[in-house]
Amino acid sequence: MDEYKIKSIEEGLTKIEFPEFDKISSDAPVFYNPNMELNRDLSILAIQVFQKNEQREINICDLFGGSGIRGIRYKNEIDGVGTVCINDISETANFYERHNIKLNDLNDIEVFQHDASMFLRMKRGEFDVIDIDPFGTPSPFLDSAGYCARRNSLLCVTATDTSALCGTYKEPCIRKYNAKPYKSEYCHETGIRILAGFVALTLAKYGKYIEVKMSHSTEHYMRLYLYVKKGPKKTDERLKNIGYISHCKHCLHRQTSKGLASPIEDVCPVCGEKLIHAGPLWLGEIQNSEFIQNMIEETENKKINKEKEALKLLNSCLNEANAPATFYDVHKICKSMKISAPKLDLIFDEIEKNGHIAIKTHYNPLGIKSDASIKYIRHILFSLCESE
Ligand code: SAH
């Protein structure tokens, strides 16, 4: 491994070395993405909250190790961690994972070289936390995760194939997630719900169900933190959260309907145009206020370089925990009305003044999550525009 020029970085309390590369891609000798630091910071908070809730020592699986940064940070920066297993199919990755474990002077970290699904199956039931952070889609590995995750465990899932989940490309989403996406103004939320729905349906085969504790869409990836629980009855009950989001391209009305195979309306009740459906997807909770509040409190105990971004995101997700599915995009609505957009604060005030919810969303700075109808939102935008 002497032929490489070595780069050294620090995240949190952890130091990592790996071969330098020009471009972040899966062709790099060992994969390290500095843009994922926030993802790793948030993971440390989420896993620490999980560990404290469980009040026991936890074993962690970092399924796609790369440089080892994730698994090594987990052992180094989370309290109450027993063994961390770092797996990667690449021998070069394994070399640097071992090197970086030594560099941080850590024990109880084991390194493995297997295909991810094989590895999970070999170690079935051994992990309290399974972290699936691949380059691309997690879809092919979720079945093994479903089979091997133990009851009362934490499953962390990253997807970087957002173009599929958001519906820029429809067919890959159908292929990988068995769901039809739709590229609306709130497509990132739809994408997260498709991913969560796919995990829920995959785990259901094994009599397991999910509780989504926190989720976010940031830059080019989506991330879910899920509790995995077990029991066929509860699994059946929770699957009632699978459903569809129907969208009217014409007037921007949207509605949800629960049920995997229940009939869904095809005509927009507002304007009579055809509705477009996305799903099956998860219509249950995707932000849990108690869990997120605990993550926020945990920032006090951790050294996190991206603390400002982490807190901004967590506070936004905390607010969203009480909001309905989907959100309105003020610019998109104003454009369709051929008016210029009023100030965002005024719109929020006006919606709330009339007894409706108006909540900001991390998905889009111009987004409003609200229980008000599109008709009502249009009315407010129009009257604010008139009075300006
Ligand atoms: N989680 C890492 C990044 C992982 S990048 C981080 O936080 O930095 C993806 C890694 O998965 C690469 O190192 C690649 O070698 C490995 N990989 C690709 N396919 C795999 C498979 N089928 N099983 C196990 N590892 C695989």
mmCIF file of C-alpha atoms and ligand atoms in Angstrom:
data_model
loop_
_atom_site.group_PDB
_atom_site.id
_atom_site.type_symbol
_atom_site.label_atom_id
_atom_site.label_comp_id
_atom_site.label_asym_id
_atom_site.label_seq_id
_atom_site.Cartn_x
_atom_site.Cartn_y
_atom_site.Cartn_z
ATOM 1 C CA MET A 1 0.000 0.000 0.000
ATOM 2 C CA ASP A 2 3.103 2.229 -0.257
ATOM 3 C CA GLU A 3 2.239 3.491 -3.726
ATOM 4 C CA TYR A 4 -0.390 5.931 -2.414
ATOM 5 C CA LYS A 5 0.021 9.475 -1.167
ATOM 6 C CA ILE A 6 -1.699 9.510 2.225
ATOM 7 C CA LYS A 7 -4.218 12.093 3.369
ATOM 8 C CA SER A 8 -5.012 12.643 7.012
ATOM 9 C CA ILE A 9 -8.280 14.107 8.367
ATOM 10 C CA GLU A 10 -10.031 14.536 11.689
ATOM 11 C CA GLU A 11 -13.728 14.190 12.474
ATOM 12 C CA GLY A 12 -15.026 14.537 16.034
ATOM 13 C CA LEU A 13 -12.396 12.889 18.258
ATOM 14 C CA THR A 14 -11.172 10.576 15.534
ATOM 15 C CA LYS A 15 -8.243 10.706 13.126
ATOM 16 C CA ILE A 16 -8.275 8.856 9.826
ATOM 17 C CA GLU A 17 -5.732 8.278 7.045
ATOM 18 C CA PHE A 18 -6.442 7.052 3.542
ATOM 19 C CA PRO A 19 -5.002 7.290 0.007
ATOM 20 C CA GLU A 20 -5.524 10.706 -1.523
ATOM 21 C CA PHE A 21 -7.856 10.891 -4.539
ATOM 22 C CA ASP A 22 -9.012 13.625 -6.935
ATOM 23 C CA LYS A 23 -12.709 12.996 -7.188
ATOM 24 C CA ILE A 24 -15.211 11.480 -4.744
ATOM 25 C CA SER A 25 -16.248 8.306 -6.516
ATOM 26 C CA SER A 26 -16.477 4.576 -5.986
ATOM 27 C CA ASP A 27 -13.244 4.318 -8.089
ATOM 28 C CA ALA A 28 -11.120 5.861 -5.306
ATOM 29 C CA PRO A 29 -8.784 3.210 -3.778
ATOM 30 C CA VAL A 30 -10.540 3.707 -0.442
ATOM 31 C CA PHE A 31 -13.792 5.603 -0.176
ATOM 32 C CA TYR A 32 -14.013 8.658 2.057
ATOM 33 C CA ASN A 33 -16.573 11.395 1.546
ATOM 34 C CA PRO A 34 -16.019 14.595 3.577
ATOM 35 C CA ASN A 35 -19.565 15.736 2.686
ATOM 36 C CA MET A 36 -20.919 12.903 4.828
ATOM 37 C CA GLU A 37 -19.431 14.253 8.071
ATOM 38 C CA LEU A 38 -22.827 15.626 9.124
ATOM 39 C CA ASN A 39 -24.367 12.213 8.437
ATOM 40 C CA ARG A 40 -21.754 10.578 10.716
ATOM 41 C CA ASP A 41 -22.199 13.280 13.409
ATOM 42 C CA LEU A 42 -25.959 12.726 13.468
ATOM 43 C CA SER A 43 -25.432 8.953 13.554
ATOM 44 C CA ILE A 44 -23.302 9.318 16.672
ATOM 45 C CA LEU A 45 -26.085 11.307 18.347
ATOM 46 C CA ALA A 46 -28.802 8.849 17.262
ATOM 47 C CA ILE A 47 -26.886 5.742 18.321
ATOM 48 C CA GLN A 48 -25.987 7.335 21.662
ATOM 49 C CA VAL A 49 -29.673 8.117 22.273
ATOM 50 C CA PHE A 50 -30.561 4.528 21.359
ATOM 51 C CA GLN A 51 -27.866 3.190 23.720
ATOM 52 C CA LYS A 52 -29.120 5.363 26.585
ATOM 53 C CA ASN A 53 -32.715 4.303 25.970
ATOM 54 C CA GLU A 54 -31.731 0.632 25.974
ATOM 55 C CA GLN A 55 -29.450 1.021 29.013
ATOM 56 C CA ARG A 56 -27.125 -1.769 27.925
ATOM 57 C CA GLU A 57 -23.872 -2.276 26.077
ATOM 58 C CA ILE A 58 -24.452 -2.310 22.332
ATOM 59 C CA ASN A 59 -22.659 -4.088 19.481
ATOM 60 C CA ILE A 60 -22.507 -2.218 16.203
ATOM 61 C CA CYS A 61 -22.117 -3.354 12.604
ATOM 62 C CA ASP A 62 -20.638 -0.860 10.113
ATOM 63 C CA LEU A 63 -21.549 -2.849 7.015
ATOM 64 C CA PHE A 64 -19.751 -0.757 4.373
ATOM 65 C CA GLY A 65 -16.613 0.385 6.154
ATOM 66 C CA GLY A 66 -14.626 2.248 3.472
ATOM 67 C CA SER A 67 -11.840 4.050 5.351
ATOM 68 C CA GLY A 68 -13.368 2.829 8.628
ATOM 69 C CA ILE A 69 -14.266 6.362 9.695
ATOM 70 C CA ARG A 70 -17.824 5.483 10.691
ATOM 71 C CA GLY A 71 -17.238 2.350 12.771
ATOM 72 C CA ILE A 72 -14.109 3.815 14.347
ATOM 73 C CA ARG A 73 -15.922 7.019 15.316
ATOM 74 C CA TYR A 74 -18.755 4.945 16.800
ATOM 75 C CA LYS A 75 -16.352 3.036 19.070
ATOM 76 C CA ASN A 76 -14.334 6.152 19.894
ATOM 77 C CA GLU A 77 -17.165 8.645 20.472
ATOM 78 C CA ILE A 78 -20.232 6.742 21.714
ATOM 79 C CA ASP A 79 -20.494 5.560 25.338
ATOM 80 C CA GLY A 80 -21.612 2.018 26.136
ATOM 81 C CA VAL A 81 -20.339 0.390 22.932
ATOM 82 C CA GLY A 82 -19.086 -3.201 23.125
ATOM 83 C CA THR A 83 -17.750 -4.628 19.883
ATOM 84 C CA VAL A 84 -17.826 -2.812 16.542
ATOM 85 C CA CYS A 85 -17.588 -4.962 13.406
ATOM 86 C CA ILE A 86 -16.408 -3.146 10.310
ATOM 87 C CA ASN A 87 -17.068 -4.973 7.049
ATOM 88 C CA ASP A 88 -16.028 -4.133 3.497
ATOM 89 C CA ILE A 89 -15.700 -6.268 0.396
ATOM 90 C CA SER A 90 -12.457 -4.500 -0.550
ATOM 91 C CA GLU A 91 -9.087 -5.697 0.721
ATOM 92 C CA THR A 92 -7.588 -2.209 0.393
ATOM 93 C CA ALA A 93 -10.429 -0.802 2.505
ATOM 94 C CA ASN A 94 -9.730 -3.492 5.130
ATOM 95 C CA PHE A 95 -6.054 -2.509 5.161
ATOM 96 C CA TYR A 96 -6.873 1.124 5.963
ATOM 97 C CA GLU A 97 -9.606 0.174 8.427
ATOM 98 C CA ARG A 98 -6.999 -1.812 10.429
ATOM 99 C CA HIS A 99 -4.471 0.998 10.038
ATOM 100 C CA ASN A 100 -6.980 3.589 11.326
ATOM 101 C CA ILE A 101 -8.051 1.442 14.277
ATOM 102 C CA LYS A 102 -4.376 1.350 15.361
ATOM 103 C CA LEU A 103 -3.990 5.059 14.689
ATOM 104 C CA ASN A 104 -6.778 5.760 17.207
ATOM 105 C CA ASP A 105 -5.454 3.184 19.633
ATOM 106 C CA LEU A 106 -8.736 1.289 19.930
ATOM 107 C CA ASN A 107 -9.667 -2.224 20.994
ATOM 108 C CA ASP A 108 -12.815 -4.256 20.359
ATOM 109 C CA ILE A 109 -13.080 -3.397 16.684
ATOM 110 C CA GLU A 110 -13.009 -6.317 14.268
ATOM 111 C CA VAL A 111 -12.503 -6.048 10.508
ATOM 112 C CA PHE A 112 -14.150 -8.394 7.967
ATOM 113 C CA GLN A 113 -14.023 -8.843 4.220
ATOM 114 C CA HIS A 114 -17.345 -10.209 2.987
ATOM 115 C CA ASP A 115 -20.221 -9.290 0.781
ATOM 116 C CA ALA A 116 -22.564 -7.234 2.973
ATOM 117 C CA SER A 117 -25.510 -9.643 2.799
ATOM 118 C CA MET A 118 -23.311 -12.680 3.486
ATOM 119 C CA PHE A 119 -21.785 -10.925 6.463
ATOM 120 C CA LEU A 120 -25.145 -10.050 8.009
ATOM 121 C CA ARG A 121 -26.332 -13.633 7.589
ATOM 122 C CA MET A 122 -23.152 -15.015 9.180
ATOM 123 C CA LYS A 123 -23.709 -12.761 12.166
ATOM 124 C CA ARG A 124 -27.487 -13.003 12.387
ATOM 125 C CA GLY A 125 -28.910 -11.582 15.612
ATOM 126 C CA GLU A 126 -25.533 -10.388 16.939
ATOM 127 C CA PHE A 127 -25.932 -6.654 16.419
ATOM 128 C CA ASP A 128 -27.862 -4.015 18.320
ATOM 129 C CA VAL A 129 -27.123 -1.485 15.585
ATOM 130 C CA ILE A 130 -26.793 -2.213 11.876
ATOM 131 C CA ASP A 131 -25.571 0.718 9.805
ATOM 132 C CA ILE A 132 -26.133 0.432 6.067
ATOM 133 C CA ASP A 133 -24.222 3.264 4.434
ATOM 134 C CA PRO A 134 -23.302 2.092 0.940
ATOM 135 C CA PHE A 135 -22.358 4.095 -2.130
ATOM 136 C CA GLY A 136 -25.701 4.124 -3.996
ATOM 137 C CA THR A 137 -28.790 2.154 -3.126
ATOM 138 C CA PRO A 138 -29.234 0.143 0.090
ATOM 139 C CA SER A 139 -32.030 -1.858 -1.541
ATOM 140 C CA PRO A 140 -30.194 -5.183 -2.241
ATOM 141 C CA PHE A 141 -29.036 -5.445 1.395
ATOM 142 C CA LEU A 142 -32.294 -4.726 3.176
ATOM 143 C CA ASP A 143 -33.595 -8.252 2.911
ATOM 144 C CA SER A 144 -30.590 -9.614 4.822
ATOM 145 C CA ALA A 145 -30.920 -6.759 7.302
ATOM 146 C CA GLY A 146 -34.576 -7.706 7.779
ATOM 147 C CA TYR A 147 -33.720 -11.342 8.320
ATOM 148 C CA CYS A 148 -30.774 -10.675 10.651
ATOM 149 C CA ALA A 149 -31.768 -7.606 12.694
ATOM 150 C CA ARG A 150 -32.611 -8.552 16.240
ATOM 151 C CA ARG A 151 -35.685 -7.334 18.096
ATOM 152 C CA ASN A 152 -35.291 -3.919 19.728
ATOM 153 C CA SER A 153 -32.374 -2.959 17.522
ATOM 154 C CA LEU A 154 -31.533 0.186 15.591
ATOM 155 C CA LEU A 155 -31.268 0.153 11.810
ATOM 156 C CA CYS A 156 -29.581 3.131 10.118
ATOM 157 C CA VAL A 157 -30.017 3.373 6.356
ATOM 158 C CA THR A 158 -28.482 5.770 3.826
ATOM 159 C CA ALA A 159 -29.579 6.028 0.197
ATOM 160 C CA THR A 160 -27.610 8.139 -2.276
ATOM 161 C CA ASP A 161 -29.723 7.200 -5.294
ATOM 162 C CA THR A 162 -32.006 10.173 -4.714
ATOM 163 C CA SER A 163 -32.699 10.624 -8.430
ATOM 164 C CA ALA A 164 -34.548 7.300 -8.314
ATOM 165 C CA LEU A 165 -36.346 7.936 -5.009
ATOM 166 C CA CYS A 166 -37.327 11.474 -6.020
ATOM 167 C CA GLY A 167 -38.636 10.372 -9.392
ATOM 168 C CA THR A 168 -36.171 12.029 -11.782
ATOM 169 C CA TYR A 169 -35.887 8.491 -13.129
ATOM 170 C CA LYS A 170 -39.027 6.481 -12.568
ATOM 171 C CA GLU A 171 -37.962 2.992 -13.657
ATOM 172 C CA PRO A 172 -34.979 2.601 -11.277
ATOM 173 C CA CYS A 173 -37.279 3.450 -8.364
ATOM 174 C CA ILE A 174 -39.778 0.817 -9.437
ATOM 175 C CA ARG A 175 -36.947 -1.700 -9.898
ATOM 176 C CA LYS A 176 -35.144 -0.991 -6.636
ATOM 177 C CA TYR A 177 -37.962 0.036 -4.287
ATOM 178 C CA ASN A 178 -40.993 -1.539 -5.977
ATOM 179 C CA ALA A 179 -42.696 1.849 -5.772
ATOM 180 C CA LYS A 180 -43.749 4.530 -8.224
ATOM 181 C CA PRO A 181 -42.149 7.896 -7.431
ATOM 182 C CA TYR A 182 -43.409 11.302 -8.536
ATOM 183 C CA LYS A 183 -41.241 14.362 -9.054
ATOM 184 C CA SER A 184 -43.363 16.951 -7.279
ATOM 185 C CA GLU A 185 -42.077 19.960 -5.316
ATOM 186 C CA TYR A 186 -42.059 17.732 -2.205
ATOM 187 C CA CYS A 187 -40.401 14.750 -3.949
ATOM 188 C CA HIS A 188 -37.646 14.468 -1.312
ATOM 189 C CA GLU A 189 -40.236 13.728 1.333
ATOM 190 C CA THR A 190 -41.949 11.286 -1.022
ATOM 191 C CA GLY A 191 -38.533 9.645 -1.533
ATOM 192 C CA ILE A 192 -37.951 9.239 2.204
ATOM 193 C CA ARG A 193 -41.431 7.762 2.543
ATOM 194 C CA ILE A 194 -40.807 5.349 -0.342
ATOM 195 C CA LEU A 195 -37.558 4.216 1.278
ATOM 196 C CA ALA A 196 -39.215 3.798 4.698
ATOM 197 C CA GLY A 197 -42.144 1.955 3.099
ATOM 198 C CA PHE A 198 -39.779 -0.407 1.312
ATOM 199 C CA VAL A 199 -37.906 -1.153 4.561
ATOM 200 C CA ALA A 200 -41.216 -1.748 6.371
ATOM 201 C CA LEU A 201 -42.471 -4.145 3.694
ATOM 202 C CA THR A 202 -39.114 -5.964 3.517
ATOM 203 C CA LEU A 203 -38.935 -6.441 7.297
ATOM 204 C CA ALA A 204 -42.575 -7.516 7.462
ATOM 205 C CA LYS A 205 -41.623 -10.793 5.752
ATOM 206 C CA TYR A 206 -39.735 -11.658 8.925
ATOM 207 C CA GLY A 207 -42.495 -10.583 11.311
ATOM 208 C CA LYS A 208 -40.610 -7.366 12.125
ATOM 209 C CA TYR A 209 -41.861 -3.804 12.060
ATOM 210 C CA ILE A 210 -40.276 -0.367 12.114
ATOM 211 C CA GLU A 211 -40.630 2.816 14.089
ATOM 212 C CA VAL A 212 -39.034 5.736 12.248
ATOM 213 C CA LYS A 213 -37.252 7.833 14.854
ATOM 214 C CA MET A 214 -35.614 10.417 12.613
ATOM 215 C CA SER A 215 -35.157 10.959 8.889
ATOM 216 C CA HIS A 216 -33.673 13.608 6.663
ATOM 217 C CA SER A 217 -32.870 14.446 3.097
ATOM 218 C CA THR A 218 -29.628 16.405 2.826
ATOM 219 C CA GLU A 219 -27.807 17.302 -0.386
ATOM 220 C CA HIS A 220 -27.551 14.073 -2.367
ATOM 221 C CA TYR A 221 -28.562 11.527 0.198
ATOM 222 C CA MET A 222 -31.391 10.395 2.434
ATOM 223 C CA ARG A 223 -30.981 8.874 5.854
ATOM 224 C CA LEU A 224 -33.327 6.941 8.141
ATOM 225 C CA TYR A 225 -32.991 5.899 11.801
ATOM 226 C CA LEU A 226 -35.384 3.056 12.567
ATOM 227 C CA TYR A 227 -36.161 0.954 15.611
ATOM 228 C CA VAL A 228 -36.741 -2.637 14.619
ATOM 229 C CA LYS A 229 -39.282 -4.542 16.682
ATOM 230 C CA LYS A 230 -40.778 -7.968 16.373
ATOM 231 C CA GLY A 231 -44.218 -9.530 16.405
ATOM 232 C CA PRO A 232 -46.551 -10.593 13.555
ATOM 233 C CA LYS A 233 -49.682 -8.923 14.995
ATOM 234 C CA LYS A 234 -48.028 -5.555 15.467
ATOM 235 C CA THR A 235 -46.370 -5.929 12.060
ATOM 236 C CA ASP A 236 -49.795 -6.357 10.420
ATOM 237 C CA GLU A 237 -51.101 -3.359 12.300
ATOM 238 C CA ARG A 238 -48.115 -1.143 11.376
ATOM 239 C CA LEU A 239 -48.387 -2.101 7.712
ATOM 240 C CA LYS A 240 -51.611 -0.114 7.661
ATOM 241 C CA ASN A 241 -49.268 2.875 7.435
ATOM 242 C CA ILE A 242 -48.387 1.874 3.888
ATOM 243 C CA GLY A 243 -50.280 3.886 1.302
ATOM 244 C CA TYR A 244 -50.128 6.452 -1.494
ATOM 245 C CA ILE A 245 -49.783 10.186 -2.032
ATOM 246 C CA SER A 246 -51.956 11.499 -4.858
ATOM 247 C CA HIS A 247 -51.042 14.801 -6.480
ATOM 248 C CA CYS A 248 -52.823 17.147 -8.857
ATOM 249 C CA LYS A 249 -50.397 18.760 -11.252
ATOM 250 C CA HIS A 250 -53.015 21.273 -12.279
ATOM 251 C CA CYS A 251 -54.054 22.889 -8.977
ATOM 252 C CA LEU A 252 -51.323 21.416 -6.688
ATOM 253 C CA HIS A 253 -53.830 19.716 -4.389
ATOM 254 C CA ARG A 254 -52.506 16.576 -2.734
ATOM 255 C CA GLN A 255 -54.031 13.851 -0.579
ATOM 256 C CA THR A 256 -52.950 10.646 1.090
ATOM 257 C CA SER A 257 -54.665 7.287 1.251
ATOM 258 C CA LYS A 258 -53.654 4.435 3.512
ATOM 259 C CA GLY A 259 -53.785 0.793 2.451
ATOM 260 C CA LEU A 260 -51.572 -1.185 0.090
ATOM 261 C CA ALA A 261 -54.370 -2.251 -2.216
ATOM 262 C CA SER A 262 -57.314 -0.057 -1.238
ATOM 263 C CA PRO A 263 -59.068 1.839 -4.052
ATOM 264 C CA ILE A 264 -57.703 5.367 -4.601
ATOM 265 C CA GLU A 265 -59.487 8.345 -6.125
ATOM 266 C CA ASP A 266 -58.358 9.222 -9.623
ATOM 267 C CA VAL A 267 -59.973 12.631 -9.943
ATOM 268 C CA CYS A 268 -58.874 15.767 -8.110
ATOM 269 C CA PRO A 269 -61.680 16.799 -5.729
ATOM 270 C CA VAL A 270 -60.632 20.456 -6.105
ATOM 271 C CA CYS A 271 -60.366 20.957 -9.865
ATOM 272 C CA GLY A 272 -61.481 17.716 -11.495
ATOM 273 C CA GLU A 273 -58.160 16.982 -13.240
ATOM 274 C CA LYS A 274 -56.455 13.575 -13.073
ATOM 275 C CA LEU A 275 -54.558 12.697 -9.884
ATOM 276 C CA ILE A 276 -51.056 11.186 -10.107
ATOM 277 C CA HIS A 277 -50.191 8.569 -7.496
ATOM 278 C CA ALA A 278 -46.849 7.824 -5.812
ATOM 279 C CA GLY A 279 -46.256 4.728 -3.703
ATOM 280 C CA PRO A 280 -46.570 2.369 -2.005
ATOM 281 C CA LEU A 281 -44.915 4.476 0.678
ATOM 282 C CA TRP A 282 -44.824 5.033 4.445
ATOM 283 C CA LEU A 283 -47.550 7.370 5.724
ATOM 284 C CA GLY A 284 -46.711 6.773 9.392
ATOM 285 C CA GLU A 285 -44.474 8.922 11.551
ATOM 286 C CA ILE A 286 -41.108 9.881 9.992
ATOM 287 C CA GLN A 287 -39.898 12.170 12.808
ATOM 288 C CA ASN A 288 -40.201 11.262 16.483
ATOM 289 C CA SER A 289 -40.123 14.336 18.706
ATOM 290 C CA GLU A 290 -38.862 12.592 21.857
ATOM 291 C CA PHE A 291 -36.004 10.871 20.046
ATOM 292 C CA ILE A 292 -34.995 14.058 18.208
ATOM 293 C CA GLN A 293 -35.176 16.099 21.421
ATOM 294 C CA ASN A 294 -32.781 13.589 22.982
ATOM 295 C CA MET A 295 -30.451 13.893 19.983
ATOM 296 C CA ILE A 296 -30.441 17.676 20.429
ATOM 297 C CA GLU A 297 -29.562 17.307 24.120
ATOM 298 C CA GLU A 298 -26.817 14.826 23.244
ATOM 299 C CA THR A 299 -24.960 17.496 21.201
ATOM 300 C CA GLU A 300 -23.857 18.971 24.561
ATOM 301 C CA ASN A 301 -21.856 15.814 25.308
ATOM 302 C CA LYS A 302 -20.186 15.318 21.945
ATOM 303 C CA LYS A 303 -17.448 17.000 19.965
ATOM 304 C CA ILE A 304 -19.070 17.614 16.632
ATOM 305 C CA ASN A 305 -17.512 19.867 14.004
ATOM 306 C CA LYS A 306 -20.814 20.244 12.175
ATOM 307 C CA GLU A 307 -22.746 21.158 15.334
ATOM 308 C CA LYS A 308 -24.401 24.245 13.852
ATOM 309 C CA GLU A 309 -25.743 22.371 10.830
ATOM 310 C CA ALA A 310 -26.720 19.397 12.995
ATOM 311 C CA LEU A 311 -28.742 21.563 15.397
ATOM 312 C CA LYS A 312 -30.435 23.470 12.587
ATOM 313 C CA LEU A 313 -31.490 20.234 10.930
ATOM 314 C CA LEU A 314 -32.571 18.556 14.180
ATOM 315 C CA ASN A 315 -34.676 21.530 15.251
ATOM 316 C CA SER A 316 -36.365 21.613 11.886
ATOM 317 C CA CYS A 317 -37.084 17.872 12.041
ATOM 318 C CA LEU A 318 -38.396 18.326 15.589
ATOM 319 C CA ASN A 319 -40.963 20.859 14.358
ATOM 320 C CA GLU A 320 -41.917 18.633 11.458
ATOM 321 C CA ALA A 321 -42.745 15.804 13.861
ATOM 322 C CA ASN A 322 -46.191 17.293 14.389
ATOM 323 C CA ALA A 323 -46.885 18.256 10.803
ATOM 324 C CA PRO A 324 -48.971 16.530 8.134
ATOM 325 C CA ALA A 325 -47.396 14.732 5.148
ATOM 326 C CA THR A 326 -46.172 16.775 2.141
ATOM 327 C CA PHE A 327 -45.682 20.545 1.999
ATOM 328 C CA TYR A 328 -46.576 23.514 -0.166
ATOM 329 C CA ASP A 329 -43.912 25.341 -2.152
ATOM 330 C CA VAL A 330 -44.787 29.038 -2.056
ATOM 331 C CA HIS A 331 -42.920 29.927 -5.246
ATOM 332 C CA LYS A 332 -44.475 27.114 -7.206
ATOM 333 C CA ILE A 333 -48.003 28.126 -6.143
ATOM 334 C CA CYS A 334 -47.378 31.834 -6.775
ATOM 335 C CA LYS A 335 -45.944 31.062 -10.194
ATOM 336 C CA SER A 336 -49.053 29.112 -11.115
ATOM 337 C CA MET A 337 -51.161 32.095 -9.934
ATOM 338 C CA LYS A 338 -48.916 34.506 -11.849
ATOM 339 C CA ILE A 339 -48.339 36.650 -8.746
ATOM 340 C CA SER A 340 -45.098 37.495 -6.975
ATOM 341 C CA ALA A 341 -44.494 35.680 -3.705
ATOM 342 C CA PRO A 342 -45.390 37.571 -0.497
ATOM 343 C CA LYS A 343 -42.918 37.495 2.411
ATOM 344 C CA LEU A 344 -42.739 34.040 3.974
ATOM 345 C CA ASP A 345 -43.292 35.294 7.546
ATOM 346 C CA LEU A 346 -46.509 37.020 6.529
ATOM 347 C CA ILE A 347 -47.819 33.832 4.937
ATOM 348 C CA PHE A 348 -47.044 31.800 8.069
ATOM 349 C CA ASP A 349 -48.789 34.418 10.263
ATOM 350 C CA GLU A 350 -51.834 34.480 8.060
ATOM 351 C CA ILE A 351 -52.224 30.683 7.970
ATOM 352 C CA GLU A 352 -51.840 30.425 11.752
ATOM 353 C CA LYS A 353 -54.170 33.368 12.386
ATOM 354 C CA ASN A 354 -56.889 31.309 10.819
ATOM 355 C CA GLY A 355 -56.345 28.341 13.112
ATOM 356 C CA HIS A 356 -54.248 26.200 10.796
ATOM 357 C CA ILE A 357 -50.817 24.654 11.284
ATOM 358 C CA ALA A 358 -47.914 26.275 9.430
ATOM 359 C CA ILE A 359 -44.529 24.606 9.903
ATOM 360 C CA LYS A 360 -41.194 25.072 8.137
ATOM 361 C CA THR A 361 -39.490 22.048 6.664
ATOM 362 C CA HIS A 362 -35.842 21.022 6.259
ATOM 363 C CA TYR A 363 -36.650 19.794 2.743
ATOM 364 C CA ASN A 364 -37.102 23.266 1.329
ATOM 365 C CA PRO A 365 -36.639 26.773 2.802
ATOM 366 C CA LEU A 366 -39.727 27.918 0.895
ATOM 367 C CA GLY A 367 -41.832 24.964 1.993
ATOM 368 C CA ILE A 368 -44.825 25.143 4.321
ATOM 369 C CA LYS A 369 -46.289 22.093 5.983
ATOM 370 C CA SER A 370 -49.915 22.800 6.712
ATOM 371 C CA ASP A 371 -53.305 21.239 7.282
ATOM 372 C CA ALA A 372 -54.875 24.041 5.229
ATOM 373 C CA SER A 373 -56.201 23.146 1.776
ATOM 374 C CA ILE A 374 -54.567 24.361 -1.432
ATOM 375 C CA LYS A 375 -57.656 26.510 -2.042
ATOM 376 C CA TYR A 376 -57.146 28.234 1.273
ATOM 377 C CA ILE A 377 -53.410 28.708 0.712
ATOM 378 C CA ARG A 378 -54.152 30.280 -2.678
ATOM 379 C CA HIS A 379 -56.702 32.560 -1.055
ATOM 380 C CA ILE A 380 -54.146 33.715 1.518
ATOM 381 C CA LEU A 381 -51.427 34.258 -1.073
ATOM 382 C CA PHE A 382 -53.829 36.242 -3.236
ATOM 383 C CA SER A 383 -55.033 38.484 -0.417
ATOM 384 C CA LEU A 384 -51.468 39.121 0.815
ATOM 385 C CA CYS A 385 -50.417 40.012 -2.688
ATOM 386 C CA GLU A 386 -53.370 42.426 -3.061
ATOM 387 C CA SER A 387 -52.551 44.193 0.192
ATOM 388 C CA GLU A 388 -48.864 44.703 -0.609
HETATM 389 N N1 SAH B 1 -19.865 4.039 5.088
HETATM 390 C C1 SAH B 1 -18.633 4.625 4.579
HETATM 391 C C2 SAH B 1 -18.630 4.741 3.090
HETATM 392 C C3 SAH B 1 -18.770 3.457 2.371
HETATM 393 S S1 SAH B 1 -18.518 3.546 0.645
HETATM 394 C C4 SAH B 1 -18.395 6.003 5.225
HETATM 395 O O1 SAH B 1 -19.176 6.464 6.080
HETATM 396 O O2 SAH B 1 -17.392 6.633 4.871
HETATM 397 C C5 SAH B 1 -18.973 1.981 0.127
HETATM 398 C C6 SAH B 1 -18.008 0.870 0.486
HETATM 399 O O3 SAH B 1 -18.741 -0.345 0.253
HETATM 400 C C7 SAH B 1 -16.767 0.775 -0.367
HETATM 401 O O4 SAH B 1 -15.635 0.816 0.463
HETATM 402 C C8 SAH B 1 -16.881 -0.578 -1.098
HETATM 403 O O5 SAH B 1 -15.641 -1.273 -1.172
HETATM 404 C C9 SAH B 1 -17.854 -1.344 -0.241
HETATM 405 N N2 SAH B 1 -18.707 -2.324 -0.929
HETATM 406 C C10 SAH B 1 -19.247 -2.274 -2.170
HETATM 407 N N3 SAH B 1 -20.041 -3.337 -2.404
HETATM 408 C C11 SAH B 1 -20.026 -4.087 -1.280
HETATM 409 C C12 SAH B 1 -20.660 -5.311 -0.879
HETATM 410 N N4 SAH B 1 -21.490 -5.955 -1.708
HETATM 411 N N5 SAH B 1 -20.426 -5.776 0.349
HETATM 412 C C13 SAH B 1 -19.596 -5.126 1.207
HETATM 413 N N6 SAH B 1 -18.966 -3.977 0.881
HETATM 414 C C14 SAH B 1 -19.162 -3.462 -0.333
#
